[in-house]
């Protein structure tokens, strides 16, 4: 049931943060501009799915996912959208998770970028652990 919580937050957001950092390091793209753009698009889509702005279904922000919306994964429906009870646990929990997106995007991206450096080297000419294991 928590597809978005299990997929989008721990996997998709850090990967997008890594992509922004990588593009910034290779092409000189403006880091904060792309971060703001990515977050605003993610919040726009997530918020729209949660508040039924993109069609019937509700609760797609945290409890389902775009995977369900596209028909890739089928889940069971929640009869009452959680946003109808603004002070309910699930609505407040979803809102707190919604606010963590910037920290997960940037922090997760930096962690993956650091991990890439450990595995493959931080600068040109370094081989990292991969080169050490493969003798390259």
Backbone as CSV, one residue per row, in Angstrom:
resi,resn,N_x,N_y,N_z,CA_x,CA_y,CA_z,C_x,C_y,C_z
1,UNK,0.812,-1.195,0.000,0.000,0.000,0.000,0.852,1.253,0.000
2,UNK,1.990,1.239,0.602,2.821,2.429,0.685,3.865,2.449,-0.429
3,UNK,3.399,2.306,-1.681,4.335,2.229,-2.795,5.180,3.477,-2.927
4,UNK,4.570,4.636,-2.825,5.315,5.870,-2.956,6.318,6.017,-1.818
5,UNK,5.870,5.672,-0.627,6.753,5.749,0.534,7.941,4.804,0.386
6,UNK,7.731,3.649,-0.219,8.795,2.652,-0.352,9.641,2.822,-1.602
7,UNK,9.114,3.461,-2.631,9.861,3.588,-3.880,10.333,5.013,-4.150
8,UNK,9.407,5.953,-4.156,9.753,7.321,-4.555,10.714,7.993,-3.588
9,UNK,10.455,7.875,-2.296,11.270,8.600,-1.323,12.669,8.004,-1.173
10,UNK,12.826,6.708,-0.913,14.193,6.216,-0.691,14.987,5.930,-1.964
11,UNK,14.330,5.789,-3.122,15.060,5.427,-4.339,15.037,6.549,-5.369
12,UNK,13.849,6.997,-5.748,13.707,7.943,-6.847,14.262,9.327,-6.514
13,UNK,13.930,9.866,-5.351,14.429,11.194,-4.969,15.952,11.241,-4.841
14,UNK,16.598,10.304,-4.129,18.072,10.348,-4.085,18.707,10.195,-5.463
15,UNK,18.112,9.370,-6.329,18.655,9.231,-7.672,18.569,10.549,-8.439
16,UNK,17.442,11.257,-8.314,17.329,12.569,-8.966,18.340,13.557,-8.389
17,UNK,18.553,13.509,-7.056,19.573,14.366,-6.449,20.959,14.048,-6.971
18,UNK,21.263,12.764,-7.142,22.542,12.360,-7.718,22.678,12.885,-9.137
19,UNK,21.607,12.760,-9.925,21.636,13.241,-11.306,21.888,14.744,-11.366
20,UNK,21.256,15.493,-10.493,21.484,16.943,-10.449,22.934,17.242,-10.097
21,UNK,23.474,16.566,-9.092,24.873,16.779,-8.712,25.826,16.380,-9.818
22,UNK,25.545,15.280,-10.488,26.410,14.825,-11.565,26.389,15.812,-12.728
23,UNK,25.197,16.274,-13.117,25.107,17.267,-14.186,25.807,18.561,-13.797
24,UNK,25.682,18.932,-12.541,26.357,20.137,-12.053,27.876,19.976,-12.151
25,UNK,28.400,18.803,-11.818,29.850,18.597,-11.848,30.385,18.449,-13.264
26,UNK,29.620,17.867,-14.169,30.095,17.630,-15.538,29.827,18.793,-16.469
27,UNK,28.659,19.334,-16.407,28.241,20.348,-17.373,28.199,21.751,-16.803
28,UNK,28.364,21.882,-15.488,28.297,23.195,-14.878,26.879,23.720,-14.732
29,UNK,25.886,22.834,-14.708,24.502,23.263,-14.541,24.335,23.898,-13.180
30,UNK,23.416,24.830,-13.083,23.185,25.532,-11.827,22.482,24.607,-10.847
31,UNK,23.150,24.247,-9.753,22.652,23.259,-8.799,21.342,23.681,-8.157
32,UNK,21.271,24.894,-7.616,20.067,25.308,-6.886,18.886,25.529,-7.814
33,UNK,19.143,25.965,-9.022,18.059,26.139,-9.981,17.413,24.818,-10.360
34,UNK,18.236,23.829,-10.654,17.703,22.506,-11.002,17.091,21.807,-9.804
35,UNK,17.637,22.041,-8.607,17.051,21.462,-7.401,15.661,22.047,-7.167
36,UNK,15.531,23.352,-7.281,14.223,23.994,-7.100,13.236,23.521,-8.163
37,UNK,13.688,23.400,-9.406,12.819,22.927,-10.480,12.357,21.492,-10.215
38,UNK,13.288,20.614,-9.840,12.958,19.212,-9.580,11.987,19.086,-8.416
39,UNK,12.256,19.806,-7.336,11.356,19.751,-6.185,9.971,20.284,-6.520
40,UNK,9.916,21.377,-7.257,8.607,21.939,-7.589,7.814,20.989,-8.485
41,UNK,8.485,20.329,-9.429,7.787,19.356,-10.271,7.337,18.143,-9.449
42,UNK,8.193,17.677,-8.557,7.841,16.536,-7.723,6.675,16.889,-6.805
43,UNK,6.722,18.083,-6.205,5.627,18.512,-5.325,4.341,18.747,-6.113
44,UNK,4.446,19.286,-7.308,3.264,19.531,-8.129,2.571,18.218,-8.479
45,UNK,3.331,17.249,-8.930,2.752,15.956,-9.290,2.241,15.242,-8.044
46,UNK,3.044,15.198,-6.989,2.642,14.499,-5.761,1.416,15.143,-5.134
47,UNK,1.430,16.461,-5.010,0.288,17.165,-4.438,-0.959,17.010,-5.284
48,UNK,-0.801,17.061,-6.601,-1.940,16.878,-7.492,-2.544,15.493,-7.388
49,UNK,-1.684,14.485,-7.259,-2.184,13.120,-7.089,-2.876,12.956,-5.743
50,UNK,-2.323,13.572,-4.725,-2.906,13.425,-3.391,-4.274,14.081,-3.279
51,UNK,-4.415,15.276,-3.849,-5.667,16.024,-3.741,-6.597,15.811,-4.931
52,UNK,-6.402,14.759,-5.696,-7.266,14.387,-6.824,-7.309,15.445,-7.926
53,UNK,-6.263,16.213,-8.105,-6.254,17.209,-9.168,-6.000,16.577,-10.531
54,UNK,-5.433,15.386,-10.567,-5.106,14.716,-11.827,-6.057,13.558,-12.099
55,UNK,-7.236,13.597,-11.555,-8.221,12.549,-11.793,-8.644,11.876,-10.502
56,UNK,-9.666,11.055,-10.605,-10.188,10.341,-9.443,-9.155,9.377,-8.891
57,UNK,-9.237,9.120,-7.634,-8.369,8.106,-7.047,-7.839,8.514,-5.701
58,UNK,-7.441,9.751,-5.558,-6.948,10.245,-4.271,-5.861,9.400,-3.649
59,UNK,-5.238,9.925,-2.660,-4.253,9.206,-1.860,-3.050,8.719,-2.649
60,UNK,-2.834,9.192,-3.830,-1.696,8.713,-4.603,-0.384,9.334,-4.152
61,UNK,-0.432,10.360,-3.340,0.811,11.022,-2.933,1.696,10.100,-2.108
62,UNK,1.176,9.504,-1.079,1.989,8.628,-0.245,1.545,7.189,-0.303
63,UNK,0.303,6.978,-0.467,-0.212,5.634,-0.209,-0.228,4.758,-1.436
64,UNK,-0.348,5.340,-2.593,-0.196,4.575,-3.828,1.043,5.142,-4.503
65,UNK,1.042,5.182,-5.783,2.206,5.706,-6.474,1.833,5.950,-7.918
66,UNK,2.726,6.591,-8.627,2.530,6.736,-10.052,2.594,5.365,-10.720
67,UNK,3.210,4.382,-10.060,3.229,3.018,-10.594,1.811,2.457,-10.674
68,UNK,1.011,2.758,-9.673,-0.383,2.325,-9.664,-1.195,3.125,-10.673
69,UNK,-0.964,4.418,-10.765,-1.706,5.290,-11.679,-1.499,4.864,-13.124
70,UNK,-0.286,4.367,-13.429,0.016,3.929,-14.791,-0.413,2.484,-15.042
71,UNK,-0.870,1.787,-14.007,-1.328,0.414,-14.173,-0.229,-0.627,-14.078
72,UNK,0.971,-0.235,-13.653,2.078,-1.182,-13.523,1.859,-2.091,-12.322
73,UNK,1.408,-1.512,-11.219,1.142,-2.259,-9.992,-0.302,-1.974,-9.586
74,UNK,-1.025,-2.997,-9.226,-2.402,-2.819,-8.759,-2.442,-2.902,-7.242
75,UNK,-3.113,-1.954,-6.618,-3.286,-1.941,-5.172,-4.771,-1.857,-4.872
76,UNK,-5.113,-2.067,-3.630,-6.510,-1.953,-3.251,-6.817,-0.504,-2.879
77,UNK,-8.029,-0.035,-3.203,-8.357,1.369,-2.940,-8.631,1.637,-1.465
78,UNK,-8.288,2.832,-1.052,-8.644,3.313,0.273,-9.958,4.066,0.099
79,UNK,-11.022,3.677,0.812,-12.345,4.244,0.537,-12.446,5.747,0.758
80,UNK,-11.810,6.282,1.781,-11.895,7.706,2.079,-10.514,8.319,1.931
81,UNK,-10.370,9.337,1.078,-9.065,9.986,0.964,-8.602,10.551,2.314
82,UNK,-7.325,10.368,2.613,-6.817,10.783,3.918,-6.794,12.298,4.080
83,UNK,-6.804,13.054,2.980,-6.780,14.514,3.116,-8.111,15.067,3.626
84,UNK,-9.161,14.256,3.641,-10.446,14.733,4.153,-10.434,14.905,5.665
85,UNK,-9.512,14.251,6.355,-9.343,14.434,7.792,-7.998,15.140,7.993
86,UNK,-7.975,16.489,7.966,-6.702,17.208,7.960,-5.836,16.972,9.187
87,UNK,-6.415,16.620,10.323,-5.613,16.399,11.522,-5.470,14.916,11.855
88,UNK,-5.847,14.063,10.926,-5.686,12.630,11.118,-4.219,12.229,11.017
89,UNK,-3.886,11.110,11.604,-2.503,10.648,11.632,-1.916,10.504,10.235
90,UNK,-2.631,9.831,9.319,-2.070,9.554,8.003,-1.894,10.818,7.178
91,UNK,-2.778,11.767,7.327,-2.622,13.027,6.607,-1.417,13.807,7.138
92,UNK,-1.287,13.896,8.462,-0.142,14.595,9.047,1.170,13.878,8.742
93,UNK,1.153,12.545,8.781,2.341,11.767,8.443,2.754,12.009,6.991
94,UNK,1.788,12.010,6.088,2.068,12.301,4.689,2.610,13.706,4.492
95,UNK,2.058,14.663,5.218,2.526,16.043,5.119,3.972,16.173,5.603
96,UNK,4.305,15.519,6.700,5.685,15.550,7.202,6.629,14.919,6.185
97,UNK,6.230,13.801,5.594,7.061,13.174,4.566,7.202,14.083,3.348
98,UNK,6.131,14.780,3.009,6.150,15.735,1.899,7.203,16.818,2.151
99,UNK,7.322,17.255,3.407,8.298,18.289,3.756,9.732,17.765,3.788
100,UNK,9.917,16.460,3.857,11.276,15.903,3.872,11.880,15.786,2.478
101,UNK,11.101,16.001,1.438,11.601,15.835,0.074,12.904,16.598,-0.203
102,UNK,13.030,17.883,0.168,14.291,18.572,-0.139,15.502,17.926,0.535
103,UNK,15.325,17.507,1.779,16.442,16.907,2.508,16.832,15.557,1.917
104,UNK,15.847,14.798,1.505,16.126,13.493,0.907,16.725,13.664,-0.487
105,UNK,16.217,14.624,-1.253,16.754,14.881,-2.588,18.218,15.279,-2.513
106,UNK,18.531,16.259,-1.695,19.903,16.756,-1.621,20.803,15.803,-0.840
107,UNK,20.358,15.370,0.341,21.175,14.477,1.161,21.393,13.119,0.510
108,UNK,20.331,12.536,-0.029,20.465,11.251,-0.712,21.313,11.361,-1.963
109,UNK,21.151,12.470,-2.696,21.979,12.692,-3.882,23.447,12.842,-3.533
110,UNK,23.740,13.580,-2.462,25.131,13.733,-2.032,25.712,12.406,-1.562
111,UNK,24.890,11.593,-0.876,25.368,10.286,-0.444,25.696,9.402,-1.642
112,UNK,24.813,9.365,-2.644,25.077,8.557,-3.830,26.274,9.083,-4.605
113,UNK,26.446,10.400,-4.658,27.599,10.993,-5.338,28.882,10.624,-4.604
114,UNK,28.857,10.644,-3.280,30.004,10.235,-2.472,30.305,8.754,-2.702
115,UNK,29.252,7.935,-2.748,29.427,6.500,-2.981,30.010,6.235,-4.359
116,UNK,29.587,6.999,-5.361,30.158,6.885,-6.703,31.645,7.195,-6.669
117,UNK,32.022,8.207,-5.901,33.435,8.548,-5.788,34.245,7.449,-5.125
118,UNK,33.687,6.827,-4.119,34.384,5.724,-3.453,34.549,4.550,-4.413
119,UNK,33.511,4.241,-5.152,33.554,3.076,-6.038,34.352,3.318,-7.311
120,UNK,34.253,4.514,-7.889,34.856,4.762,-9.198,35.852,5.919,-9.223
121,UNK,36.132,6.548,-8.101,37.079,7.644,-8.043,36.384,8.992,-8.056
122,UNK,37.009,9.944,-7.369,36.422,11.280,-7.271,36.846,12.184,-8.418
123,UNK,38.046,12.011,-8.902,38.553,12.884,-9.964,39.051,12.030,-11.126
124,UNK,39.290,12.668,-12.262,39.756,11.959,-13.444,41.097,11.293,-13.144
125,UNK,41.215,10.047,-13.504,42.436,9.296,-13.253,42.340,8.364,-12.053
126,UNK,41.445,8.652,-11.133,41.235,7.749,-10.001,40.323,6.604,-10.436
127,UNK,40.562,5.442,-9.852,39.756,4.286,-10.233,38.865,3.798,-9.110
128,UNK,39.109,4.223,-7.880,38.284,3.819,-6.754,38.378,2.336,-6.467
129,UNK,37.424,1.847,-5.715,37.418,0.428,-5.359,37.246,-0.472,-6.574
130,UNK,36.483,-0.020,-7.555,36.276,-0.823,-8.753,37.600,-1.086,-9.463
131,UNK,38.424,-0.067,-9.610,39.729,-0.233,-10.243,40.655,-1.095,-9.401
132,UNK,40.560,-0.972,-8.086,41.393,-1.787,-7.229,41.023,-3.268,-7.321
133,UNK,39.741,-3.542,-7.435,39.291,-4.933,-7.529,39.539,-5.539,-8.910
134,UNK,39.516,-4.732,-9.945,39.677,-5.245,-11.309,41.064,-4.996,-11.869
135,UNK,41.976,-4.405,-11.093,43.349,-4.083,-11.536,43.380,-3.179,-12.757
136,UNK,42.537,-2.163,-12.764,42.531,-1.215,-13.897,42.992,0.122,-13.457
